[in-house]
Amino acid sequence: MPKITLDEFCAHWVSGKWTTAMASRLENNAFNFATVAGEYAKRQFQASFSSGGFCGGEKWAPRTSRWGRKFTHPVMNDTGALAAGIKGEAKRVDIVGRRSNNTRIFRKGAYYWIYTTEQSVPQKGKRGRKTDRYKNYATVHNTDPKFGLYTVNQYSSRRPVHRQFIGFSPKIEDHIALHFVDMIFEGFPK
């Protein structure tokens, strides 16, 4: 597939000085798309805690240990700090390219960063020890088990069950493709 520049792409709809305006509209639409899609994904991750499974899908593994079964709160929802700690932030980034005549062009790209601010703090009888390598409690559940260095509590070497609550979801991706992708070309001639 041949590569084309943003200006060549926009020239398919307009010509002359309007090419720059269309490129700016595309940049703005891309930022709006990233923001709306990111906010939707963040809400789905937060809703996982009320539904009891990642993005409303398969339920999280129940507590099986004798110690864990004594807790009556829903799995992954003791204090609500994990769900409340999920944050999102839209960012614009510079993209540097070259036109066909070798002049540099600058454009803005966009992405939406979803992260958690909840910290793993060892609590007697609740959470395991924290290492300097992994500071967020989210690492316990979203990191591949072979890389996770957490233990079920500070007195054990047993690894916890992993229950994903942030990450790639085909359900979210399909919803975004169906409902939000058209935003990228909003205001373009049809």
JSON list of C-alpha atoms in Angstrom, two decimals:
[
{"chain": "A", "resi": 1, "resn": "MET", "atom": "CA", "xyz": [0.00, 0.00, 0.00]},
{"chain": "A", "resi": 2, "resn": "PRO", "atom": "CA", "xyz": [1.51, 3.37, -1.00]},
{"chain": "A", "resi": 3, "resn": "LYS", "atom": "CA", "xyz": [2.13, 5.92, 1.72]},
{"chain": "A", "resi": 4, "resn": "ILE", "atom": "CA", "xyz": [0.72, 9.42, 1.34]},
{"chain": "A", "resi": 5, "resn": "THR", "atom": "CA", "xyz": [1.24, 12.54, 3.40]},
{"chain": "A", "resi": 6, "resn": "LEU", "atom": "CA", "xyz": [-1.51, 14.24, 5.40]},
{"chain": "A", "resi": 7, "resn": "ASP", "atom": "CA", "xyz": [-1.59, 17.08, 2.85]},
{"chain": "A", "resi": 8, "resn": "GLU", "atom": "CA", "xyz": [-2.03, 14.61, -0.03]},
{"chain": "A", "resi": 9, "resn": "PHE", "atom": "CA", "xyz": [-4.77, 12.87, 1.94]},
{"chain": "A", "resi": 10, "resn": "CYS", "atom": "CA", "xyz": [-6.65, 16.16, 2.50]},
{"chain": "A", "resi": 11, "resn": "ALA", "atom": "CA", "xyz": [-6.12, 17.22, -1.14]},
{"chain": "A", "resi": 12, "resn": "HIS", "atom": "CA", "xyz": [-8.55, 14.46, -2.15]},
{"chain": "A", "resi": 13, "resn": "TRP", "atom": "CA", "xyz": [-11.37, 16.64, -0.73]},
{"chain": "A", "resi": 14, "resn": "VAL", "atom": "CA", "xyz": [-10.17, 20.19, -1.32]},
{"chain": "A", "resi": 15, "resn": "SER", "atom": "CA", "xyz": [-7.42, 21.96, -3.22]},
{"chain": "A", "resi": 16, "resn": "GLY", "atom": "CA", "xyz": [-5.13, 24.91, -2.70]},
{"chain": "A", "resi": 17, "resn": "LYS", "atom": "CA", "xyz": [-5.06, 26.80, 0.59]},
{"chain": "A", "resi": 18, "resn": "TRP", "atom": "CA", "xyz": [-7.97, 24.75, 2.01]},
{"chain": "A", "resi": 19, "resn": "THR", "atom": "CA", "xyz": [-5.73, 21.69, 2.33]},
{"chain": "A", "resi": 20, "resn": "THR", "atom": "CA", "xyz": [-4.17, 23.16, 5.48]},
{"chain": "A", "resi": 21, "resn": "ALA", "atom": "CA", "xyz": [-7.59, 23.87, 6.98]},
{"chain": "A", "resi": 22, "resn": "MET", "atom": "CA", "xyz": [-8.68, 20.27, 6.35]},
{"chain": "A", "resi": 23, "resn": "ALA", "atom": "CA", "xyz": [-5.47, 18.97, 7.92]},
{"chain": "A", "resi": 24, "resn": "SER", "atom": "CA", "xyz": [-6.15, 21.10, 11.01]},
{"chain": "A", "resi": 25, "resn": "ARG", "atom": "CA", "xyz": [-9.73, 19.83, 11.15]},
{"chain": "A", "resi": 26, "resn": "LEU", "atom": "CA", "xyz": [-8.46, 16.25, 10.91]},
{"chain": "A", "resi": 27, "resn": "GLU", "atom": "CA", "xyz": [-5.99, 16.89, 13.76]},
{"chain": "A", "resi": 28, "resn": "ASN", "atom": "CA", "xyz": [-8.76, 18.35, 15.92]},
{"chain": "A", "resi": 29, "resn": "ASN", "atom": "CA", "xyz": [-11.14, 15.49, 15.06]},
{"chain": "A", "resi": 30, "resn": "ALA", "atom": "CA", "xyz": [-8.44, 12.94, 15.94]},
{"chain": "A", "resi": 31, "resn": "PHE", "atom": "CA", "xyz": [-7.99, 14.58, 19.35]},
{"chain": "A", "resi": 32, "resn": "ASN", "atom": "CA", "xyz": [-11.77, 14.63, 19.95]},
{"chain": "A", "resi": 33, "resn": "PHE", "atom": "CA", "xyz": [-11.99, 10.96, 18.91]},
{"chain": "A", "resi": 34, "resn": "ALA", "atom": "CA", "xyz": [-9.16, 9.95, 21.25]},
{"chain": "A", "resi": 35, "resn": "THR", "atom": "CA", "xyz": [-10.81, 11.84, 24.11]},
{"chain": "A", "resi": 36, "resn": "VAL", "atom": "CA", "xyz": [-14.31, 10.41, 23.61]},
{"chain": "A", "resi": 37, "resn": "ALA", "atom": "CA", "xyz": [-13.06, 6.85, 23.00]},
{"chain": "A", "resi": 38, "resn": "GLY", "atom": "CA", "xyz": [-10.70, 7.08, 25.98]},
{"chain": "A", "resi": 39, "resn": "GLU", "atom": "CA", "xyz": [-13.42, 8.36, 28.30]},
{"chain": "A", "resi": 40, "resn": "TYR", "atom": "CA", "xyz": [-15.68, 5.51, 27.19]},
{"chain": "A", "resi": 41, "resn": "ALA", "atom": "CA", "xyz": [-12.95, 2.92, 27.86]},
{"chain": "A", "resi": 42, "resn": "LYS", "atom": "CA", "xyz": [-12.22, 4.45, 31.28]},
{"chain": "A", "resi": 43, "resn": "ARG", "atom": "CA", "xyz": [-15.91, 4.27, 32.24]},
{"chain": "A", "resi": 44, "resn": "GLN", "atom": "CA", "xyz": [-16.01, 0.61, 31.17]},
{"chain": "A", "resi": 45, "resn": "PHE", "atom": "CA", "xyz": [-12.95, -0.20, 33.28]},
{"chain": "A", "resi": 46, "resn": "GLN", "atom": "CA", "xyz": [-14.55, 1.51, 36.28]},
{"chain": "A", "resi": 47, "resn": "ALA", "atom": "CA", "xyz": [-17.85, -0.31, 35.68]},
{"chain": "A", "resi": 48, "resn": "SER", "atom": "CA", "xyz": [-15.99, -3.63, 35.87]},
{"chain": "A", "resi": 49, "resn": "PHE", "atom": "CA", "xyz": [-16.04, -3.30, 39.65]},
{"chain": "A", "resi": 50, "resn": "SER", "atom": "CA", "xyz": [-19.83, -3.10, 39.89]},
{"chain": "A", "resi": 51, "resn": "SER", "atom": "CA", "xyz": [-20.33, -5.93, 37.36]},
{"chain": "A", "resi": 52, "resn": "GLY", "atom": "CA", "xyz": [-17.71, -8.15, 39.03]},
{"chain": "A", "resi": 53, "resn": "GLY", "atom": "CA", "xyz": [-15.75, -8.94, 35.86]},
{"chain": "A", "resi": 54, "resn": "PHE", "atom": "CA", "xyz": [-13.50, -7.27, 33.30]},
{"chain": "A", "resi": 55, "resn": "CYS", "atom": "CA", "xyz": [-15.70, -5.07, 31.09]},
{"chain": "A", "resi": 56, "resn": "GLY", "atom": "CA", "xyz": [-18.82, -6.98, 32.04]},
{"chain": "A", "resi": 57, "resn": "GLY", "atom": "CA", "xyz": [-17.45, -10.23, 30.66]},
{"chain": "A", "resi": 58, "resn": "GLU", "atom": "CA", "xyz": [-16.35, -13.30, 32.54]},
{"chain": "A", "resi": 59, "resn": "LYS", "atom": "CA", "xyz": [-16.66, -12.86, 36.31]},
{"chain": "A", "resi": 60, "resn": "TRP", "atom": "CA", "xyz": [-13.49, -12.50, 38.33]},
{"chain": "A", "resi": 61, "resn": "ALA", "atom": "CA", "xyz": [-12.27, -15.61, 40.09]},
{"chain": "A", "resi": 62, "resn": "PRO", "atom": "CA", "xyz": [-13.86, -16.00, 43.52]},
{"chain": "A", "resi": 63, "resn": "ARG", "atom": "CA", "xyz": [-11.80, -16.11, 46.70]},
{"chain": "A", "resi": 64, "resn": "THR", "atom": "CA", "xyz": [-10.76, -19.69, 47.35]},
{"chain": "A", "resi": 65, "resn": "SER", "atom": "CA", "xyz": [-8.37, -19.46, 50.25]},
{"chain": "A", "resi": 66, "resn": "ARG", "atom": "CA", "xyz": [-9.61, -20.04, 53.77]},
{"chain": "A", "resi": 67, "resn": "TRP", "atom": "CA", "xyz": [-8.37, -16.56, 54.68]},
{"chain": "A", "resi": 68, "resn": "GLY", "atom": "CA", "xyz": [-10.02, -14.90, 51.64]},
{"chain": "A", "resi": 69, "resn": "ARG", "atom": "CA", "xyz": [-13.43, -16.50, 52.13]},
{"chain": "A", "resi": 70, "resn": "LYS", "atom": "CA", "xyz": [-13.89, -14.68, 55.43]},
{"chain": "A", "resi": 71, "resn": "PHE", "atom": "CA", "xyz": [-14.34, -11.38, 53.55]},
{"chain": "A", "resi": 72, "resn": "THR", "atom": "CA", "xyz": [-17.89, -10.54, 52.52]},
{"chain": "A", "resi": 73, "resn": "HIS", "atom": "CA", "xyz": [-17.25, -7.53, 50.26]},
{"chain": "A", "resi": 74, "resn": "PRO", "atom": "CA", "xyz": [-17.39, -8.10, 46.48]},
{"chain": "A", "resi": 75, "resn": "VAL", "atom": "CA", "xyz": [-14.17, -9.35, 44.90]},
{"chain": "A", "resi": 76, "resn": "MET", "atom": "CA", "xyz": [-11.84, -6.44, 44.01]},
{"chain": "A", "resi": 77, "resn": "ASN", "atom": "CA", "xyz": [-14.11, -3.91, 45.74]},
{"chain": "A", "resi": 78, "resn": "ASP", "atom": "CA", "xyz": [-13.12, -3.59, 49.40]},
{"chain": "A", "resi": 79, "resn": "THR", "atom": "CA", "xyz": [-12.84, 0.18, 49.78]},
{"chain": "A", "resi": 80, "resn": "GLY", "atom": "CA", "xyz": [-13.61, 1.31, 46.21]},
{"chain": "A", "resi": 81, "resn": "ALA", "atom": "CA", "xyz": [-10.14, 2.86, 45.93]},
{"chain": "A", "resi": 82, "resn": "LEU", "atom": "CA", "xyz": [-9.15, 0.71, 42.95]},
{"chain": "A", "resi": 83, "resn": "ALA", "atom": "CA", "xyz": [-12.13, 1.81, 40.82]},
{"chain": "A", "resi": 84, "resn": "ALA", "atom": "CA", "xyz": [-11.92, 5.43, 42.01]},
{"chain": "A", "resi": 85, "resn": "GLY", "atom": "CA", "xyz": [-8.20, 5.48, 41.20]},
{"chain": "A", "resi": 86, "resn": "ILE", "atom": "CA", "xyz": [-8.74, 4.86, 37.48]},
{"chain": "A", "resi": 87, "resn": "LYS", "atom": "CA", "xyz": [-7.94, 8.13, 35.73]},
{"chain": "A", "resi": 88, "resn": "GLY", "atom": "CA", "xyz": [-7.69, 9.25, 32.13]},
{"chain": "A", "resi": 89, "resn": "GLU", "atom": "CA", "xyz": [-5.92, 12.06, 30.33]},
{"chain": "A", "resi": 90, "resn": "ALA", "atom": "CA", "xyz": [-6.08, 13.23, 26.71]},
{"chain": "A", "resi": 91, "resn": "LYS", "atom": "CA", "xyz": [-2.75, 14.37, 25.25]},
{"chain": "A", "resi": 92, "resn": "ARG", "atom": "CA", "xyz": [-1.69, 16.06, 22.04]},
{"chain": "A", "resi": 93, "resn": "VAL", "atom": "CA", "xyz": [1.65, 14.99, 20.63]},
{"chain": "A", "resi": 94, "resn": "ASP", "atom": "CA", "xyz": [3.86, 16.49, 17.93]},
{"chain": "A", "resi": 95, "resn": "ILE", "atom": "CA", "xyz": [4.34, 14.50, 14.77]},
{"chain": "A", "resi": 96, "resn": "VAL", "atom": "CA", "xyz": [7.17, 15.56, 12.49]},
{"chain": "A", "resi": 97, "resn": "GLY", "atom": "CA", "xyz": [7.13, 14.45, 8.89]},
{"chain": "A", "resi": 98, "resn": "ARG", "atom": "CA", "xyz": [8.42, 15.41, 5.47]},
{"chain": "A", "resi": 99, "resn": "ARG", "atom": "CA", "xyz": [6.58, 16.57, 2.40]},
{"chain": "A", "resi": 100, "resn": "SER", "atom": "CA", "xyz": [7.43, 15.23, -1.02]},
{"chain": "A", "resi": 101, "resn": "ASN", "atom": "CA", "xyz": [9.65, 18.32, -1.63]},
{"chain": "A", "resi": 102, "resn": "ASN", "atom": "CA", "xyz": [11.61, 17.44, 1.56]},
{"chain": "A", "resi": 103, "resn": "THR", "atom": "CA", "xyz": [10.32, 20.33, 3.70]},
{"chain": "A", "resi": 104, "resn": "ARG", "atom": "CA", "xyz": [9.48, 19.49, 7.31]},
{"chain": "A", "resi": 105, "resn": "ILE", "atom": "CA", "xyz": [5.88, 19.54, 8.44]},
{"chain": "A", "resi": 106, "resn": "PHE", "atom": "CA", "xyz": [4.57, 19.51, 11.97]},
{"chain": "A", "resi": 107, "resn": "ARG", "atom": "CA", "xyz": [1.22, 18.05, 12.95]},
{"chain": "A", "resi": 108, "resn": "LYS", "atom": "CA", "xyz": [-0.50, 17.18, 16.18]},
{"chain": "A", "resi": 109, "resn": "GLY", "atom": "CA", "xyz": [-1.47, 13.62, 17.03]},
{"chain": "A", "resi": 110, "resn": "ALA", "atom": "CA", "xyz": [-3.54, 12.49, 20.00]},
{"chain": "A", "resi": 111, "resn": "TYR", "atom": "CA", "xyz": [-3.80, 9.72, 22.52]},
{"chain": "A", "resi": 112, "resn": "TYR", "atom": "CA", "xyz": [-5.71, 9.03, 25.71]},
{"chain": "A", "resi": 113, "resn": "TRP", "atom": "CA", "xyz": [-3.73, 7.66, 28.64]},
{"chain": "A", "resi": 114, "resn": "ILE", "atom": "CA", "xyz": [-5.63, 5.53, 31.18]},
{"chain": "A", "resi": 115, "resn": "TYR", "atom": "CA", "xyz": [-3.89, 4.75, 34.46]},
{"chain": "A", "resi": 116, "resn": "THR", "atom": "CA", "xyz": [-4.59, 4.14, 38.13]},
{"chain": "A", "resi": 117, "resn": "THR", "atom": "CA", "xyz": [-3.45, 6.23, 41.07]},
{"chain": "A", "resi": 118, "resn": "GLU", "atom": "CA", "xyz": [-4.28, 3.65, 43.74]},
{"chain": "A", "resi": 119, "resn": "GLN", "atom": "CA", "xyz": [-1.14, 2.58, 45.60]},
{"chain": "A", "resi": 120, "resn": "SER", "atom": "CA", "xyz": [-0.32, -0.77, 47.14]},
{"chain": "A", "resi": 121, "resn": "VAL", "atom": "CA", "xyz": [0.22, -0.16, 50.83]},
{"chain": "A", "resi": 122, "resn": "PRO", "atom": "CA", "xyz": [0.93, -3.23, 52.96]},
{"chain": "A", "resi": 123, "resn": "GLN", "atom": "CA", "xyz": [-1.86, -3.66, 55.49]},
{"chain": "A", "resi": 124, "resn": "LYS", "atom": "CA", "xyz": [-1.78, -6.30, 58.17]},
{"chain": "A", "resi": 125, "resn": "GLY", "atom": "CA", "xyz": [-4.05, -9.13, 57.11]},
{"chain": "A", "resi": 126, "resn": "LYS", "atom": "CA", "xyz": [-4.97, -7.50, 53.79]},
{"chain": "A", "resi": 127, "resn": "ARG", "atom": "CA", "xyz": [-2.29, -6.70, 51.22]},
{"chain": "A", "resi": 128, "resn": "GLY", "atom": "CA", "xyz": [1.12, -8.18, 50.49]},
{"chain": "A", "resi": 129, "resn": "ARG", "atom": "CA", "xyz": [4.46, -6.49, 50.55]},
{"chain": "A", "resi": 130, "resn": "LYS", "atom": "CA", "xyz": [5.29, -3.88, 47.94]},
{"chain": "A", "resi": 131, "resn": "THR", "atom": "CA", "xyz": [8.55, -3.91, 46.00]},
{"chain": "A", "resi": 132, "resn": "ASP", "atom": "CA", "xyz": [10.21, -0.84, 44.55]},
{"chain": "A", "resi": 133, "resn": "ARG", "atom": "CA", "xyz": [9.74, -2.18, 41.05]},
{"chain": "A", "resi": 134, "resn": "TYR", "atom": "CA", "xyz": [5.92, -2.24, 41.12]},
{"chain": "A", "resi": 135, "resn": "LYS", "atom": "CA", "xyz": [4.31, 0.55, 43.13]},
{"chain": "A", "resi": 136, "resn": "ASN", "atom": "CA", "xyz": [0.70, 0.42, 41.96]},
{"chain": "A", "resi": 137, "resn": "TYR", "atom": "CA", "xyz": [-1.65, -2.21, 43.33]},
{"chain": "A", "resi": 138, "resn": "ALA", "atom": "CA", "xyz": [-3.06, -2.50, 39.80]},
{"chain": "A", "resi": 139, "resn": "THR", "atom": "CA", "xyz": [0.10, -4.39, 38.91]},
{"chain": "A", "resi": 140, "resn": "VAL", "atom": "CA", "xyz": [-1.07, -7.31, 41.03]},
{"chain": "A", "resi": 141, "resn": "HIS", "atom": "CA", "xyz": [-3.97, -7.97, 38.71]},
{"chain": "A", "resi": 142, "resn": "ASN", "atom": "CA", "xyz": [-2.95, -6.59, 35.31]},
{"chain": "A", "resi": 143, "resn": "THR", "atom": "CA", "xyz": [0.60, -7.90, 35.00]},
{"chain": "A", "resi": 144, "resn": "ASP", "atom": "CA", "xyz": [1.27, -11.33, 33.58]},
{"chain": "A", "resi": 145, "resn": "PRO", "atom": "CA", "xyz": [1.57, -13.66, 36.62]},
{"chain": "A", "resi": 146, "resn": "LYS", "atom": "CA", "xyz": [5.09, -14.73, 35.66]},
{"chain": "A", "resi": 147, "resn": "PHE", "atom": "CA", "xyz": [6.24, -11.09, 36.03]},
{"chain": "A", "resi": 148, "resn": "GLY", "atom": "CA", "xyz": [4.19, -10.09, 39.09]},
{"chain": "A", "resi": 149, "resn": "LEU", "atom": "CA", "xyz": [6.27, -10.01, 42.25]},
{"chain": "A", "resi": 150, "resn": "TYR", "atom": "CA", "xyz": [3.41, -9.62, 44.74]},
{"chain": "A", "resi": 151, "resn": "THR", "atom": "CA", "xyz": [2.42, -12.09, 47.42]},
{"chain": "A", "resi": 152, "resn": "VAL", "atom": "CA", "xyz": [-1.01, -12.63, 49.00]},
{"chain": "A", "resi": 153, "resn": "ASN", "atom": "CA", "xyz": [0.16, -10.98, 52.23]},
{"chain": "A", "resi": 154, "resn": "GLN", "atom": "CA", "xyz": [3.38, -10.01, 53.96]},
{"chain": "A", "resi": 155, "resn": "TYR", "atom": "CA", "xyz": [3.66, -13.40, 55.69]},
{"chain": "A", "resi": 156, "resn": "SER", "atom": "CA", "xyz": [3.38, -15.64, 52.63]},
{"chain": "A", "resi": 157, "resn": "SER", "atom": "CA", "xyz": [5.27, -16.37, 49.45]},
{"chain": "A", "resi": 158, "resn": "ARG", "atom": "CA", "xyz": [2.08, -17.51, 47.64]},
{"chain": "A", "resi": 159, "resn": "ARG", "atom": "CA", "xyz": [1.14, -15.46, 44.55]},
{"chain": "A", "resi": 160, "resn": "PRO", "atom": "CA", "xyz": [-2.33, -13.86, 44.28]},
{"chain": "A", "resi": 161, "resn": "VAL", "atom": "CA", "xyz": [-4.98, -14.68, 41.68]},
{"chain": "A", "resi": 162, "resn": "HIS", "atom": "CA", "xyz": [-4.85, -12.22, 38.77]},
{"chain": "A", "resi": 163, "resn": "ARG", "atom": "CA", "xyz": [-8.10, -10.41, 37.98]},
{"chain": "A", "resi": 164, "resn": "GLN", "atom": "CA", "xyz": [-7.67, -7.99, 35.06]},
{"chain": "A", "resi": 165, "resn": "PHE", "atom": "CA", "xyz": [-9.51, -4.65, 35.26]},
{"chain": "A", "resi": 166, "resn": "ILE", "atom": "CA", "xyz": [-7.57, -2.41, 32.83]},
{"chain": "A", "resi": 167, "resn": "GLY", "atom": "CA", "xyz": [-6.30, -3.35, 29.39]},
{"chain": "A", "resi": 168, "resn": "PHE", "atom": "CA", "xyz": [-7.28, -4.46, 25.91]},
{"chain": "A", "resi": 169, "resn": "SER", "atom": "CA", "xyz": [-10.91, -5.48, 25.51]},
{"chain": "A", "resi": 170, "resn": "PRO", "atom": "CA", "xyz": [-12.46, -6.66, 22.21]},
{"chain": "A", "resi": 171, "resn": "LYS", "atom": "CA", "xyz": [-15.85, -5.49, 23.52]},
{"chain": "A", "resi": 172, "resn": "ILE", "atom": "CA", "xyz": [-14.59, -1.93, 24.00]},
{"chain": "A", "resi": 173, "resn": "GLU", "atom": "CA", "xyz": [-12.72, -1.93, 20.69]},
{"chain": "A", "resi": 174, "resn": "ASP", "atom": "CA", "xyz": [-15.83, -3.07, 18.79]},
{"chain": "A", "resi": 175, "resn": "HIS", "atom": "CA", "xyz": [-18.01, -0.42, 20.46]},
{"chain": "A", "resi": 176, "resn": "ILE", "atom": "CA", "xyz": [-15.51, 2.33, 19.64]},
{"chain": "A", "resi": 177, "resn": "ALA", "atom": "CA", "xyz": [-15.25, 1.18, 16.01]},
{"chain": "A", "resi": 178, "resn": "LEU", "atom": "CA", "xyz": [-19.03, 1.11, 15.66]},
{"chain": "A", "resi": 179, "resn": "HIS", "atom": "CA", "xyz": [-19.90, 4.37, 17.41]},
{"chain": "A", "resi": 180, "resn": "PHE", "atom": "CA", "xyz": [-16.93, 6.76, 17.47]},
{"chain": "A", "resi": 181, "resn": "VAL", "atom": "CA", "xyz": [-14.68, 6.27, 14.41]},
{"chain": "A", "resi": 182, "resn": "ASP", "atom": "CA", "xyz": [-16.91, 8.49, 12.23]},
{"chain": "A", "resi": 183, "resn": "MET", "atom": "CA", "xyz": [-15.88, 11.42, 14.43]},
{"chain": "A", "resi": 184, "resn": "ILE", "atom": "CA", "xyz": [-12.48, 11.47, 12.72]},
{"chain": "A", "resi": 185, "resn": "PHE", "atom": "CA", "xyz": [-14.00, 12.63, 9.41]},
{"chain": "A", "resi": 186, "resn": "GLU", "atom": "CA", "xyz": [-16.64, 14.97, 10.85]},
{"chain": "A", "resi": 187, "resn": "GLY", "atom": "CA", "xyz": [-16.92, 18.12, 8.73]},
{"chain": "A", "resi": 188, "resn": "PHE", "atom": "CA", "xyz": [-15.26, 16.54, 5.69]},
{"chain": "A", "resi": 189, "resn": "PRO", "atom": "CA", "xyz": [-17.13, 16.53, 2.36]},
{"chain": "A", "resi": 190, "resn": "LYS", "atom": "CA", "xyz": [-18.84, 13.23, 1.60]}
]
